[in-house]
PDB file of C-alpha atoms in Angstrom:
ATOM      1  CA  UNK A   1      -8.483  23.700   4.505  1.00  0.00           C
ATOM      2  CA  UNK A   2      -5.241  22.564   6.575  1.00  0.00           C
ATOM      3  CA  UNK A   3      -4.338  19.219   7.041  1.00  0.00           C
ATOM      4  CA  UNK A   4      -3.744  17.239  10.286  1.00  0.00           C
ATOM      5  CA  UNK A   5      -0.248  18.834  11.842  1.00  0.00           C
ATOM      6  CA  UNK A   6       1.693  17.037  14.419  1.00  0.00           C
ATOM      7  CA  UNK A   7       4.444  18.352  16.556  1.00  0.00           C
ATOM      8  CA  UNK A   8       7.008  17.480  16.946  1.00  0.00           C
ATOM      9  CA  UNK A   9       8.106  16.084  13.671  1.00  0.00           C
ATOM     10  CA  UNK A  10      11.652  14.294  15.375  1.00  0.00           C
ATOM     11  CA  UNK A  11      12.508  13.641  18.868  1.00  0.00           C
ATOM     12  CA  UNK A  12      15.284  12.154  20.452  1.00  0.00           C
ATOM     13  CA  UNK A  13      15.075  10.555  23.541  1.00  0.00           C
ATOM     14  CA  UNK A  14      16.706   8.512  25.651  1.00  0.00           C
ATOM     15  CA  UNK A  15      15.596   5.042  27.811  1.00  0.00           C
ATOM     16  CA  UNK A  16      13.355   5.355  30.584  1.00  0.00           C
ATOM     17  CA  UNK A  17      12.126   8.852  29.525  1.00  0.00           C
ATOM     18  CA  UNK A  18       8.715   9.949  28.734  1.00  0.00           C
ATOM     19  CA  UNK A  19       7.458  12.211  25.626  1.00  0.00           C
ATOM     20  CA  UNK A  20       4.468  13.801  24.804  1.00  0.00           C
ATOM     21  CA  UNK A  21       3.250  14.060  20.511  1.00  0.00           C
ATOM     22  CA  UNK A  22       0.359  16.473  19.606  1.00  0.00           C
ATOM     23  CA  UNK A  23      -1.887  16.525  17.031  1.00  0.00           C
ATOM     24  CA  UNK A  24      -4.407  18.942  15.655  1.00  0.00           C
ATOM     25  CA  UNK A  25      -7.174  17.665  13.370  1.00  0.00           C
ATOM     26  CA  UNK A  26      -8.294  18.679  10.425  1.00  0.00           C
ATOM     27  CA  UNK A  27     -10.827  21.277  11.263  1.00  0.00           C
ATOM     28  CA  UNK A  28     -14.006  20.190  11.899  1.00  0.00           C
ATOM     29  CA  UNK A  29     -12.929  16.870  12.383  1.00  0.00           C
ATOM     30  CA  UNK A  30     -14.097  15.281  15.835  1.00  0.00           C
ATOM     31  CA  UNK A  31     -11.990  11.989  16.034  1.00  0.00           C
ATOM     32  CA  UNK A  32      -8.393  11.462  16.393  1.00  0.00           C
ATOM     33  CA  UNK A  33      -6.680   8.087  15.574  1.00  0.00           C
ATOM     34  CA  UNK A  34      -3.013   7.193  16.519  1.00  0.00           C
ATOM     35  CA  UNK A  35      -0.726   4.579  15.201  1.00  0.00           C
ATOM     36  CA  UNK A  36       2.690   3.422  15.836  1.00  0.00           C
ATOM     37  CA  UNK A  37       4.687   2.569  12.377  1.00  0.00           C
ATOM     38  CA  UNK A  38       7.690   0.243  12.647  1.00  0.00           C
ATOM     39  CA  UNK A  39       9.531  -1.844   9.432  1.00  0.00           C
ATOM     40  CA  UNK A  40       9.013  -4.503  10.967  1.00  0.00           C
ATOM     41  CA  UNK A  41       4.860  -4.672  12.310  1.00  0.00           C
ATOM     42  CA  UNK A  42       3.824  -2.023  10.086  1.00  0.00           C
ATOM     43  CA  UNK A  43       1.401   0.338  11.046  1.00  0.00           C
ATOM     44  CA  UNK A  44      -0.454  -0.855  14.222  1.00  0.00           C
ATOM     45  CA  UNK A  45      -3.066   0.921  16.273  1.00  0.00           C
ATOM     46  CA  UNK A  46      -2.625   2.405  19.205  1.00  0.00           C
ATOM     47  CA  UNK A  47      -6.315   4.144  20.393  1.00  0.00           C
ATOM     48  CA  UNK A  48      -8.880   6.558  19.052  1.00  0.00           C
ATOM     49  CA  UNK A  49     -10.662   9.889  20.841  1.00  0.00           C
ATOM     50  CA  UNK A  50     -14.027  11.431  20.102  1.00  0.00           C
ATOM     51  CA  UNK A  51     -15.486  13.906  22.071  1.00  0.00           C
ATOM     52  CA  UNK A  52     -12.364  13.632  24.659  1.00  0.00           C
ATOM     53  CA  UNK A  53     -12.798  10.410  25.267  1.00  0.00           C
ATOM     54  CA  UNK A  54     -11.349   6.777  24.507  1.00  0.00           C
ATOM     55  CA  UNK A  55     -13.950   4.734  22.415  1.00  0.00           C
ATOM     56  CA  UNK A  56     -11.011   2.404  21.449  1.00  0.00           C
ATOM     57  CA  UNK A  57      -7.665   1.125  22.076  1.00  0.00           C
ATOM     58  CA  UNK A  58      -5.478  -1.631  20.291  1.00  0.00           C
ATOM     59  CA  UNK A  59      -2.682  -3.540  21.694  1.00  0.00           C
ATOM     60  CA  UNK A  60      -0.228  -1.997  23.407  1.00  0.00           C
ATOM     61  CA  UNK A  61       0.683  -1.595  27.054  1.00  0.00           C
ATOM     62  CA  UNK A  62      -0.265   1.096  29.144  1.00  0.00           C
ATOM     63  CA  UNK A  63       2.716   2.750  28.879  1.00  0.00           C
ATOM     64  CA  UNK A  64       0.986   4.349  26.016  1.00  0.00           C
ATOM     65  CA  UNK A  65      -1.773   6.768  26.482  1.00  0.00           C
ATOM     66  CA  UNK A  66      -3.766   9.659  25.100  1.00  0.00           C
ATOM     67  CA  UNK A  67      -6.344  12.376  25.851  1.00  0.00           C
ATOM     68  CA  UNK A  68      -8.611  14.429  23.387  1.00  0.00           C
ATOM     69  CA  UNK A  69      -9.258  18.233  24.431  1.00  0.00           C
ATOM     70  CA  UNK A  70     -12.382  19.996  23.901  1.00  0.00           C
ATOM     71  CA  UNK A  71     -10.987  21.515  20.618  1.00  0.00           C
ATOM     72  CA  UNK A  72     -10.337  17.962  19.243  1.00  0.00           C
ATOM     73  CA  UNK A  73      -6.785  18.524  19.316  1.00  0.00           C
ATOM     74  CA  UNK A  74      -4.834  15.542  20.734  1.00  0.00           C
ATOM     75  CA  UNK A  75      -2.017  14.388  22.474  1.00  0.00           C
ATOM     76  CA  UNK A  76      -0.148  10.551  23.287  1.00  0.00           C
ATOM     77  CA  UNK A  77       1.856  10.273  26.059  1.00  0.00           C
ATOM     78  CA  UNK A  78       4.639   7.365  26.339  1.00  0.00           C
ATOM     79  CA  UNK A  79       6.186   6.464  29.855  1.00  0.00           C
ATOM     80  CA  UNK A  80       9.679   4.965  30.537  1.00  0.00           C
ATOM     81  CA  UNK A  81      10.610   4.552  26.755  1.00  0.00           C
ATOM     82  CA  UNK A  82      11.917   1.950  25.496  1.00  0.00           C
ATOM     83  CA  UNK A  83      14.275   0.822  22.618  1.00  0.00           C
ATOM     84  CA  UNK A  84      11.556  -0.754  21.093  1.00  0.00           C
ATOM     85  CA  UNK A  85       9.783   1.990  20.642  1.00  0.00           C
ATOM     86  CA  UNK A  86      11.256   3.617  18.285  1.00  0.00           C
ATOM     87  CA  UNK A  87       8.912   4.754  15.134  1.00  0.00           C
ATOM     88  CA  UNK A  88       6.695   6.494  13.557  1.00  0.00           C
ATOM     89  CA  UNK A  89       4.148   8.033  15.421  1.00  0.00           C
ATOM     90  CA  UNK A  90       1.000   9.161  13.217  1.00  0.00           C
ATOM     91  CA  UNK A  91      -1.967  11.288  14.171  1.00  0.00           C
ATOM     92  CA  UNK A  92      -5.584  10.359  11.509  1.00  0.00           C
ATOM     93  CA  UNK A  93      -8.226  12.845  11.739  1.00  0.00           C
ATOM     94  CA  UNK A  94     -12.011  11.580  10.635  1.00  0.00           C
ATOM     95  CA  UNK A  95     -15.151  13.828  10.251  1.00  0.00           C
ATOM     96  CA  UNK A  96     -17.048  11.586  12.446  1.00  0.00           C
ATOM     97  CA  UNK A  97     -15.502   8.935  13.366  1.00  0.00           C
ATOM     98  CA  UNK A  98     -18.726   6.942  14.502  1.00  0.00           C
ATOM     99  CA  UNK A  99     -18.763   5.090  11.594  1.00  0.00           C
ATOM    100  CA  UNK A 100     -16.491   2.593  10.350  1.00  0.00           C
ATOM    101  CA  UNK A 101     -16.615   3.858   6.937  1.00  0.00           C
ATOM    102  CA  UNK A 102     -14.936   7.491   7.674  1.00  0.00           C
ATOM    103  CA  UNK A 103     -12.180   8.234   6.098  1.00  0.00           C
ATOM    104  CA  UNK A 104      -9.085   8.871   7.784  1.00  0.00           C
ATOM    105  CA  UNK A 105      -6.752  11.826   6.769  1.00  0.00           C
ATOM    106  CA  UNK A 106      -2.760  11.550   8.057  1.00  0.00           C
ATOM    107  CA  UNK A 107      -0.566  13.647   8.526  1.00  0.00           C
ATOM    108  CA  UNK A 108       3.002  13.846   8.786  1.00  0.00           C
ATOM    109  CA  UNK A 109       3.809  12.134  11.461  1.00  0.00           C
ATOM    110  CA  UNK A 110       6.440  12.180  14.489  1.00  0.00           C
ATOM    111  CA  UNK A 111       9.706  10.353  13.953  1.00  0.00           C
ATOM    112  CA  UNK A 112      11.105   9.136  17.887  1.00  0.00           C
ATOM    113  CA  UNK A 113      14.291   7.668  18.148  1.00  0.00           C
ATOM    114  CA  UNK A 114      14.922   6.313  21.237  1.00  0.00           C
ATOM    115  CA  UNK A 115      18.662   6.049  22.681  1.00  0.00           C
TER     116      UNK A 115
ATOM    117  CA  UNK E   1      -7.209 -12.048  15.333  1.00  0.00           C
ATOM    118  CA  UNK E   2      -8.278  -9.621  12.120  1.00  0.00           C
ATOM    119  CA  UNK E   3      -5.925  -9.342   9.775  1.00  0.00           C
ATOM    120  CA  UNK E   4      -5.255  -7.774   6.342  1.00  0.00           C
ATOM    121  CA  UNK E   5      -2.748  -9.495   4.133  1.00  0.00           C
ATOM    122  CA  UNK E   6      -0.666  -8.166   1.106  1.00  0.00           C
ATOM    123  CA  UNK E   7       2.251  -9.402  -0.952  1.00  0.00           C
ATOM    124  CA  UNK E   8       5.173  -7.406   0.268  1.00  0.00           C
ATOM    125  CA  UNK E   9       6.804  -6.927  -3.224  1.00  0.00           C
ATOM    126  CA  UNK E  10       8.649  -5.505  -4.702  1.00  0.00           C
ATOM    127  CA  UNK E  11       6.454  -5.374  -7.631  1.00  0.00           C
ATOM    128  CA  UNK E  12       8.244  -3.536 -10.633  1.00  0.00           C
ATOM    129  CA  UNK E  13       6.548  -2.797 -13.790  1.00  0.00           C
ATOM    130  CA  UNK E  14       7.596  -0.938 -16.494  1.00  0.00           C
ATOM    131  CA  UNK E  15       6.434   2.688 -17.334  1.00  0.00           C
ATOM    132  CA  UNK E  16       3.316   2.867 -19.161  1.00  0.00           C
ATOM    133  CA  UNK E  17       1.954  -0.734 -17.837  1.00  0.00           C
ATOM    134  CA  UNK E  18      -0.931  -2.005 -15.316  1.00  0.00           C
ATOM    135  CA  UNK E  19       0.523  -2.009 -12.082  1.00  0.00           C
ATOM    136  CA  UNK E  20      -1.703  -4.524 -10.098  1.00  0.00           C
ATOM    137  CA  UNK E  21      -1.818  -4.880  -6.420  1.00  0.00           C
ATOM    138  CA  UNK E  22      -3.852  -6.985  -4.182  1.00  0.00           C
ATOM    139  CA  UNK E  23      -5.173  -7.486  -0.308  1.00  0.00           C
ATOM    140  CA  UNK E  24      -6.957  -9.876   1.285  1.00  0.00           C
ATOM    141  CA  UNK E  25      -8.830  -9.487   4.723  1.00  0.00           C
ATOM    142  CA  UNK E  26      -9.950 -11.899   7.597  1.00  0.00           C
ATOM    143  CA  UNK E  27     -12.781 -10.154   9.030  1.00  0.00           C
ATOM    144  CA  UNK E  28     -16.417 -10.807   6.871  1.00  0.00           C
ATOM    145  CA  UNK E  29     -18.137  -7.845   8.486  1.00  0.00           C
ATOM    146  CA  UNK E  30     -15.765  -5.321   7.254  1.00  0.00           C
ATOM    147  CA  UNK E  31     -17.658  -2.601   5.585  1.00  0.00           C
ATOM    148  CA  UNK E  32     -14.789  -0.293   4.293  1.00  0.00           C
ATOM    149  CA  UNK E  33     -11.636  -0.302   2.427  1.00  0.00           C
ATOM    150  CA  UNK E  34      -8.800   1.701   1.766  1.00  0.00           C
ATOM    151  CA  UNK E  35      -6.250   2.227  -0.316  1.00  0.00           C
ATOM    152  CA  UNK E  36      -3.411   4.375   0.857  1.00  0.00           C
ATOM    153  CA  UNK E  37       0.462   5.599  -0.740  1.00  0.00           C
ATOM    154  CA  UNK E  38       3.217   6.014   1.435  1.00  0.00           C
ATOM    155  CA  UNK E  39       6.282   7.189  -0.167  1.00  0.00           C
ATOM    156  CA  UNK E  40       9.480   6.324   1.783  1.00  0.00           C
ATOM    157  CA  UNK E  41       9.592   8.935   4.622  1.00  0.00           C
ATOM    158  CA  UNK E  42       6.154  10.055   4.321  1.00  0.00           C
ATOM    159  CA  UNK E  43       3.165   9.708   5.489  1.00  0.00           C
ATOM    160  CA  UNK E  44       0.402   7.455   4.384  1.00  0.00           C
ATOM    161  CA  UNK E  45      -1.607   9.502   1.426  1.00  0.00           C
ATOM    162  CA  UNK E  46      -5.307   8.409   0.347  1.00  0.00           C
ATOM    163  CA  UNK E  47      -5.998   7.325  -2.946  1.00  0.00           C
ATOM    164  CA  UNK E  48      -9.265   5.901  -2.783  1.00  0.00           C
ATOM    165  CA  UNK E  49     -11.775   4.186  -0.998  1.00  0.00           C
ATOM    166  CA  UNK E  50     -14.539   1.296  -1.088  1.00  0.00           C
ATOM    167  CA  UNK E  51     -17.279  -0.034   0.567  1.00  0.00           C
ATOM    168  CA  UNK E  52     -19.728  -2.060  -2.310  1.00  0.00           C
ATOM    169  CA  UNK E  53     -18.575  -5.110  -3.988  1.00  0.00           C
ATOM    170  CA  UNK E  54     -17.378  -4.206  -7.747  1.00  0.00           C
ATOM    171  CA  UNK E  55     -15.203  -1.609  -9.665  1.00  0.00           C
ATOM    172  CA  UNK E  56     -14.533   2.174  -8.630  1.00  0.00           C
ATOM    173  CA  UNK E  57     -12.563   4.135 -10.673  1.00  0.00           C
ATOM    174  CA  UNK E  58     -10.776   7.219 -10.169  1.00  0.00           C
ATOM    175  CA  UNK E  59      -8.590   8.681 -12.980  1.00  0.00           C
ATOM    176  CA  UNK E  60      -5.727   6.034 -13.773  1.00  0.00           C
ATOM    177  CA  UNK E  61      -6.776   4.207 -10.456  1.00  0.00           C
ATOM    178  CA  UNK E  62      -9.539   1.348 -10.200  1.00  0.00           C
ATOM    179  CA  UNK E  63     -10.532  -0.528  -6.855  1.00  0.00           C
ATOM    180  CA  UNK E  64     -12.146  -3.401  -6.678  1.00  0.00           C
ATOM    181  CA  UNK E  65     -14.227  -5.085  -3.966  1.00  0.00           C
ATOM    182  CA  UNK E  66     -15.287  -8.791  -3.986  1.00  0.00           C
ATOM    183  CA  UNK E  67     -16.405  -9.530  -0.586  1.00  0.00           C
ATOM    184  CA  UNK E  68     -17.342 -13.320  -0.999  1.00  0.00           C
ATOM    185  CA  UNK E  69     -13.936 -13.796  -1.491  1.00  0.00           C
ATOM    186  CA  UNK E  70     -12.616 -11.096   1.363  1.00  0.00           C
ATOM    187  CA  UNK E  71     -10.294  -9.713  -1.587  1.00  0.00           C
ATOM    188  CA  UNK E  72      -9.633  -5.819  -2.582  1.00  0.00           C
ATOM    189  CA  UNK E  73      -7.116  -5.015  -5.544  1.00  0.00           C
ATOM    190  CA  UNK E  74      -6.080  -1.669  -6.732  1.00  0.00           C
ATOM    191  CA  UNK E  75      -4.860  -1.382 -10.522  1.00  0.00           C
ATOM    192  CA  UNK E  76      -2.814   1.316 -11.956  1.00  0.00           C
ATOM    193  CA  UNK E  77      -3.493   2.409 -15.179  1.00  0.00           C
ATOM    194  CA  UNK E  78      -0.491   3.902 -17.509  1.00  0.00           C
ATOM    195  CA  UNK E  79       1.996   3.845 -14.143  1.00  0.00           C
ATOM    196  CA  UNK E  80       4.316   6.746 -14.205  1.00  0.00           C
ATOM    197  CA  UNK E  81       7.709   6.799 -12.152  1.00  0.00           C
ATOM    198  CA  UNK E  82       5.930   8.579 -10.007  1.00  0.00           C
ATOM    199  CA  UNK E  83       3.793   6.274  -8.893  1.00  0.00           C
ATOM    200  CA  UNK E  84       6.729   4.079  -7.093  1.00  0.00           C
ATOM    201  CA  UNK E  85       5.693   4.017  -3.096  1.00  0.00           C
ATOM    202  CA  UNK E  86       4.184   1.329  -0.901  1.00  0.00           C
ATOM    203  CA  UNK E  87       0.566   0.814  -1.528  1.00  0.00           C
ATOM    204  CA  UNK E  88      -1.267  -0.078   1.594  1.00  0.00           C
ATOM    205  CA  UNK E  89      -4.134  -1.646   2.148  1.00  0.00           C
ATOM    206  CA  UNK E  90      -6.358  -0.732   5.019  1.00  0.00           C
ATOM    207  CA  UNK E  91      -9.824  -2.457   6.014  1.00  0.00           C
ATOM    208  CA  UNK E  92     -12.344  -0.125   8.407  1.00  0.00           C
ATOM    209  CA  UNK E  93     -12.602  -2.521  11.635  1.00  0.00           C
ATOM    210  CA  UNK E  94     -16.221  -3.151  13.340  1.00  0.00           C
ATOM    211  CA  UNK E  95     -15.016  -0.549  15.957  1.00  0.00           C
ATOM    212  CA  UNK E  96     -14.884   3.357  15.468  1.00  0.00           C
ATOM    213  CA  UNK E  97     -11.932   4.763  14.249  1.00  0.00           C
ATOM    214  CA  UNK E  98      -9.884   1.944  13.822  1.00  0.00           C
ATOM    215  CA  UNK E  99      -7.956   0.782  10.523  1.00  0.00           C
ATOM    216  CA  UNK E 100      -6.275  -2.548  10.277  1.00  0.00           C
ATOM    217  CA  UNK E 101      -3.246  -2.135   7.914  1.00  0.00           C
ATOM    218  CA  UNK E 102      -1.673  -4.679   5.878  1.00  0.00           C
ATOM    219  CA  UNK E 103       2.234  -4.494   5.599  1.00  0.00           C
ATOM    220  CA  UNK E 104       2.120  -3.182   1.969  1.00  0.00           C
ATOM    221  CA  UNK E 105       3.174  -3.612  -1.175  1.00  0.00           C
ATOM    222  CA  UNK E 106       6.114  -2.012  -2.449  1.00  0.00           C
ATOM    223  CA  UNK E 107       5.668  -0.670  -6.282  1.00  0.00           C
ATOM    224  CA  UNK E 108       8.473   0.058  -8.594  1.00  0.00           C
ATOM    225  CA  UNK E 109       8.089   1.671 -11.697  1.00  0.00           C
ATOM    226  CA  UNK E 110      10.714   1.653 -14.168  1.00  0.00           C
ATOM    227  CA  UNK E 111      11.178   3.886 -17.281  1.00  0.00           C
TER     228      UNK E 111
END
C-alpha cells in the first residue's frame, strides 16, 4: 500500500507570497493532520480534516489554512509568508482519526524556504 | 498548556548497549503514546505505540507506560549504528487527530 505523498517536496519563496502544499493519504485513510517543524519549536500542530472538514486547529494565525476534498486528499494554504516561516511542512494520515489513539503515518514532508 | 517533555541529548552509547530514552507528559487524560524516529532530513518514522500502563515489546524495542507518574521510556536493545536519529516522543491529545510532540532526543550510537 503507498504511503502518504506530499508535493511539493522544496519550495522557494519569497516574503509576502502565498503557497499551497498537498497531501494525499494513505488510502483508505479519512483524516489528514498537518504540522509545521522548525529547530527551534519542534514539531507543532497546525489543524486536522476529516470528512472535509476542520475538527481541530492548534496555534497558529490565520494566515495558515487548509481544506480536505472528498477523496481525503489535502491541501494548506499560507498567506503573505513570512521569514519565520520557514520549515518543514508535514502531512499525517490516520485510518480514522476519531479516536485519539489512531496512529498517525508521515510522510515526507515539504521543505519551504522563505526569502 | 499540554506539554510533552524529553531530554534533548545527545545521548551516545556504544554499539551493542541499552540505549534508554525517556518522556514525560502534562496532560493525565492522555490515552496514547508514541514513539517516533526521525533521521536528520527525514521524516518522522513509527516505531511503536502505547496506550496501557506496563511493558510492550517489539523486536530490540520495549515501551513502557507508567501513567501515575505521566512517564513513557523507550529502550533499545543491542543498538546498532543504525539506530542514531532523534527519538520523539508523541502523546495522542483529548482532541482528534492531534499529537503533542516533545522536542526529542537525539541518539548516538558509536561502534
Amino acid at each position: 500500500k503507498a504511503g502518504v505523498t506530499q508535493t511539493p517536496r522544496y519550495l522557494i519563496k519569497t516574503r509576502g507570497q502565498q503557497v499551497t502544499l498537498s497531501c494525499s493519504p494513505i488510502s483508505g485513510h479519512r483524516s489528514v493532520s498537518w504540522y509545521q517543524q522548525t529547530p527551534g519549536q519542534g514539531l507543532q500542530f497546525l489543524f486536522e480534516y476529516f470528512s472535509e472538514t476542520q475538527r481541530n486547529k492548534g496555534n497558529f494565525p490565520g494566515r495558515f489554512s487548509g481544506r480536505q476534498f472528498s477523496n481525503s486528499r489535502s491541501e494548506m494554504n499560507v498567506s503573505t509568508l513570512e521569514l519565520g516561516d520557514s520549515a518543514l511542512y508535514l502531512c499525517a494520515s490516520s485510518l480514522d482519526g476519531g479516536r485519539s489513539t489512531d496512529t498517525q503515518y508521515f510522510g515526507p514532508g515539504t521543505r519551504l524556504t522563505v526569502l | 498548556q499540554k506539554e510533552v517533555e524529553q531530554n534533548s541529548g545527545p545521548l551516545s552509547v556504544p554499539e551493542g548497549a541499552i540505549a534508554s530514552l525517556n518522556c514525560t507528559y502534562s496532560d493525565r487524560g492522555s490515552q496514547s503514546f508514541f514513539w517516533y524516529r526521525q533521521y536528520s532530513g527525514k521524516s518522522p518514522e513509527l516505531i511503536m505505540s502505547i496506550y496501557s500502563n506496563g511493558d510492550k515489546e517489539d523486536g530490540r524495542f520495549t515501551a513502557q507506560l507508567n501513567k501515575a507518574s505521566q512517564y513513557v521510556s523507550l529502550l533499545i536493545r543491542d543498538s546498532q549504528p543504525s539506530d542514531s536519529a532523534t527519538y520523539l516522543c508523541a502523546v495522542g491529545g483529548r482532541s482528534q487527530g492531534n499529537l503533542i510532540f516533545g522536542k526529542g532526543t537525539k541518539l548516538s550510537v558509536k561502534p
